[in-house]
Structure formats: structure tokens, C-alpha cells
Amino acid sequence: EYIMRTIIINALPVAIFMLLASCGPETGTQEGHSVGHEAVIVLTDAIYEEHVLRSNEPVLVDFWAAWCQPCLEMKPIIRELAEEYDGRVKIGQMNVKDNPFTTAKYEIEAIPALLLFQDGKLFRRINGSKTKDELVRLLESVLVPADRTAVEK
């Protein structure tokens, strides 16, 4: 009985940690990989330079947090755009809580914050919640004419 109690007491914190670590919106994702079947890239401080600054394609980075309601409301729009622009524009999301280095580098003080990069340089910065049409116009502004899609109104 003593041995079983000792095992349970020692294993319980590990089990709780594993359970808590598996909860949340990014369950099952790995840095630099798409979320589920979507084309959204999960960005981190460690892979930011590779996926954003060295990209041959324009990159839209969505700085967000799980506690930010406008960020959560924009998630479906970000997912749709990632699928629609797959192969022409990379779209990634960076959790500000988990990635303090890049968040500080770009002085992200309010979220959602959307940064659009072209040729490894910051092209445009947008703060606050935006509509899909506003983001489509932003993405189309960095595409060469052959890559642009007709935007239906």
C-alpha cells in the first residue's frame, strides 16, 4: 500500500502537467507545421527567420493570444486566406505569450497585429481586427499580376 501511494503521489504532478499541456487551441501542432489540414503555419521565435525573413513568398504574420477575443474572431478568416492563397502567400500565426523575442522585436503592444513581409522586409503593419475583404486587398497589394485572383464583390 505504501509503494502504491508513493507511485501515485509522484506520478500525479506529471500526469496533471501532461494533461494541461495537451489542452488549448494549438493541440497537436508543431512549430513550422500547418495547423491540421490548413495552410496556416505555427510560427515560433526559433523558426521565425527561416519561415518569414528568408521566404521567397510574401508572408503575413498574425500575432495573437488565446485570451484575445478579436484574435479568436479573426482565426477563421486567417484560415480561409491561408487556404485560398496557398502557394502564393505564406500565412503564419505567432502566439505572443509563447514568443516574446519576436513580439518584442516588432514592438507588438496590441493584438491582433498583422505584419506583411515581402522579400524578408516588413512591407505593411496593421493593428486591430480586420475583415476578410480588407486582408484580401492587403495580400493582393504584394502579389505580381500573374499571381492575383479576381476578388468577387
Coordinates of C-alpha atoms in Angstrom, one line a residue:
E1 CA 0.0 0.0 0.0
Y2 CA 2.9 2.4 0.8
I3 CA 4.5 1.7 -2.5
M4 CA 1.3 2.3 -4.5
R5 CA 0.6 5.5 -2.6
T6 CA 4.2 6.7 -3.3
I7 CA 3.9 5.9 -7.0
I8 CA 0.6 7.7 -7.3
I9 CA 1.8 10.8 -5.4
N10 CA 4.9 11.0 -7.5
A11 CA 3.2 10.4 -10.8
L12 CA 0.2 12.7 -10.2
P13 CA 2.0 16.0 -10.9
V14 CA 3.5 14.6 -14.2
A15 CA 0.0 13.4 -15.3
I16 CA -1.5 16.8 -14.5
F17 CA 1.2 18.6 -16.4
M18 CA 0.8 16.3 -19.4
L19 CA -3.0 16.8 -19.4
L20 CA -2.7 20.6 -19.2
A21 CA 0.0 20.7 -21.8
S22 CA -2.3 18.9 -24.3
C23 CA -5.1 21.4 -23.8
G24 CA -5.6 24.6 -25.8
P25 CA -6.1 25.8 -29.3
E26 CA -2.7 24.6 -30.6
T27 CA -3.1 20.9 -29.6
G28 CA -1.2 18.6 -31.9
T29 CA 0.7 21.3 -33.7
Q30 CA 4.4 21.5 -34.2
E31 CA 6.3 24.7 -34.9
G32 CA 6.6 25.4 -38.6
H33 CA 3.9 23.0 -39.5
S34 CA 0.4 23.7 -40.7
V35 CA -2.5 23.5 -38.2
G36 CA -4.5 20.4 -39.1
H37 CA -5.2 20.4 -42.8
E38 CA -4.9 24.1 -43.0
A39 CA -2.1 26.1 -44.6
V40 CA -1.6 28.3 -41.5
I41 CA 2.0 27.9 -40.2
V42 CA 2.6 27.9 -36.5
L43 CA 5.5 30.3 -36.1
T44 CA 7.8 30.5 -33.1
D45 CA 10.9 32.6 -32.2
A46 CA 13.1 29.7 -33.2
I47 CA 11.9 29.3 -36.7
Y48 CA 10.7 32.8 -37.5
E49 CA 13.8 33.9 -39.5
E50 CA 13.6 30.7 -41.7
H51 CA 9.9 30.9 -42.5
V52 CA 9.4 34.7 -42.7
L53 CA 12.7 36.6 -43.4
R54 CA 14.1 34.0 -45.8
S55 CA 10.8 33.3 -47.6
N56 CA 10.6 33.6 -51.4
E57 CA 6.9 34.3 -51.0
P58 CA 5.2 37.2 -49.2
V59 CA 4.4 36.3 -45.6
L60 CA 1.5 37.5 -43.4
V61 CA 2.2 37.0 -39.7
D62 CA -0.8 37.2 -37.3
F63 CA 0.3 38.0 -33.8
W64 CA -2.4 36.7 -31.4
A65 CA -3.2 35.3 -28.0
A66 CA -5.7 32.8 -26.7
W67 CA -7.2 35.4 -24.3
C68 CA -7.8 38.0 -27.1
Q69 CA -11.4 37.8 -28.3
P70 CA -10.8 39.9 -31.6
C71 CA -7.9 37.5 -32.3
L72 CA -10.1 34.5 -31.9
E73 CA -12.8 36.1 -34.1
M74 CA -10.2 36.6 -36.9
K75 CA -8.9 33.0 -36.8
P76 CA -11.4 31.6 -39.3
I77 CA -10.6 34.5 -41.7
I78 CA -6.9 33.8 -41.3
R79 CA -7.5 30.0 -42.0
E80 CA -9.6 30.8 -45.1
L81 CA -6.9 33.2 -46.5
A82 CA -4.2 30.6 -45.9
E83 CA -6.1 28.1 -47.9
E84 CA -7.0 30.5 -50.7
Y85 CA -3.5 31.9 -51.1
D86 CA -1.6 28.7 -50.5
G87 CA 1.4 28.7 -52.8
R88 CA 1.3 32.4 -53.3
V89 CA 1.5 33.9 -49.8
K90 CA 2.6 32.2 -46.6
I91 CA 0.3 32.9 -43.7
G92 CA 1.5 32.2 -40.1
Q93 CA 0.3 32.8 -36.6
M94 CA 2.5 33.6 -33.7
N95 CA 1.3 33.4 -30.1
V96 CA 2.7 36.5 -28.4
K97 CA 2.8 34.8 -24.9
D98 CA 4.9 31.9 -26.2
N99 CA 7.2 34.0 -28.4
P100 CA 8.5 37.1 -26.5
F101 CA 11.6 37.7 -28.6
T102 CA 9.9 38.3 -32.0
T103 CA 7.0 40.0 -30.3
A104 CA 9.4 42.5 -28.7
K105 CA 11.5 42.9 -31.8
Y106 CA 8.4 44.2 -33.7
E107 CA 7.1 46.1 -30.7
I108 CA 3.8 44.3 -30.7
E109 CA 1.9 46.1 -27.9
A110 CA -1.7 45.5 -29.1
I111 CA -3.2 42.5 -30.8
P112 CA -4.3 41.3 -33.2
A113 CA -1.4 42.7 -35.1
L114 CA -0.8 41.7 -38.7
L115 CA 2.6 42.2 -40.3
L116 CA 3.1 41.6 -44.0
F117 CA 6.6 40.8 -45.2
Q118 CA 7.9 40.9 -48.8
D119 CA 11.4 39.9 -49.7
G120 CA 12.3 39.5 -46.0
K121 CA 11.4 43.1 -45.1
L122 CA 8.4 44.5 -43.3
F123 CA 6.0 45.8 -46.0
R124 CA 3.0 46.8 -44.0
R125 CA 1.7 46.6 -40.5
I126 CA -2.0 46.6 -39.5
N127 CA -3.3 46.7 -35.9
G128 CA -6.7 45.6 -34.8
S129 CA -9.4 43.3 -36.2
K130 CA -9.9 43.4 -40.0
T131 CA -12.5 42.0 -42.4
K132 CA -11.6 39.4 -45.0
D133 CA -12.0 41.9 -47.8
E134 CA -9.5 44.3 -46.1
L135 CA -7.0 41.4 -45.8
V136 CA -7.6 40.3 -49.4
R137 CA -6.7 43.8 -50.6
L138 CA -3.6 43.8 -48.4
L139 CA -2.4 40.4 -49.8
E140 CA -3.2 41.4 -53.4
S141 CA -1.1 44.5 -53.0
V142 CA 2.1 42.4 -52.7
L143 CA 1.3 39.9 -55.5
V144 CA 2.6 40.2 -59.0
P145 CA -0.3 40.5 -61.6
A146 CA 0.0 36.8 -62.7
D147 CA -0.5 35.7 -59.1
R148 CA -3.5 37.8 -58.3
T149 CA -7.0 36.4 -58.1
A150 CA -10.2 38.1 -59.1
V151 CA -11.9 39.4 -56.0
E152 CA -15.6 38.9 -56.2
K153 CA -17.7 41.5 -54.5

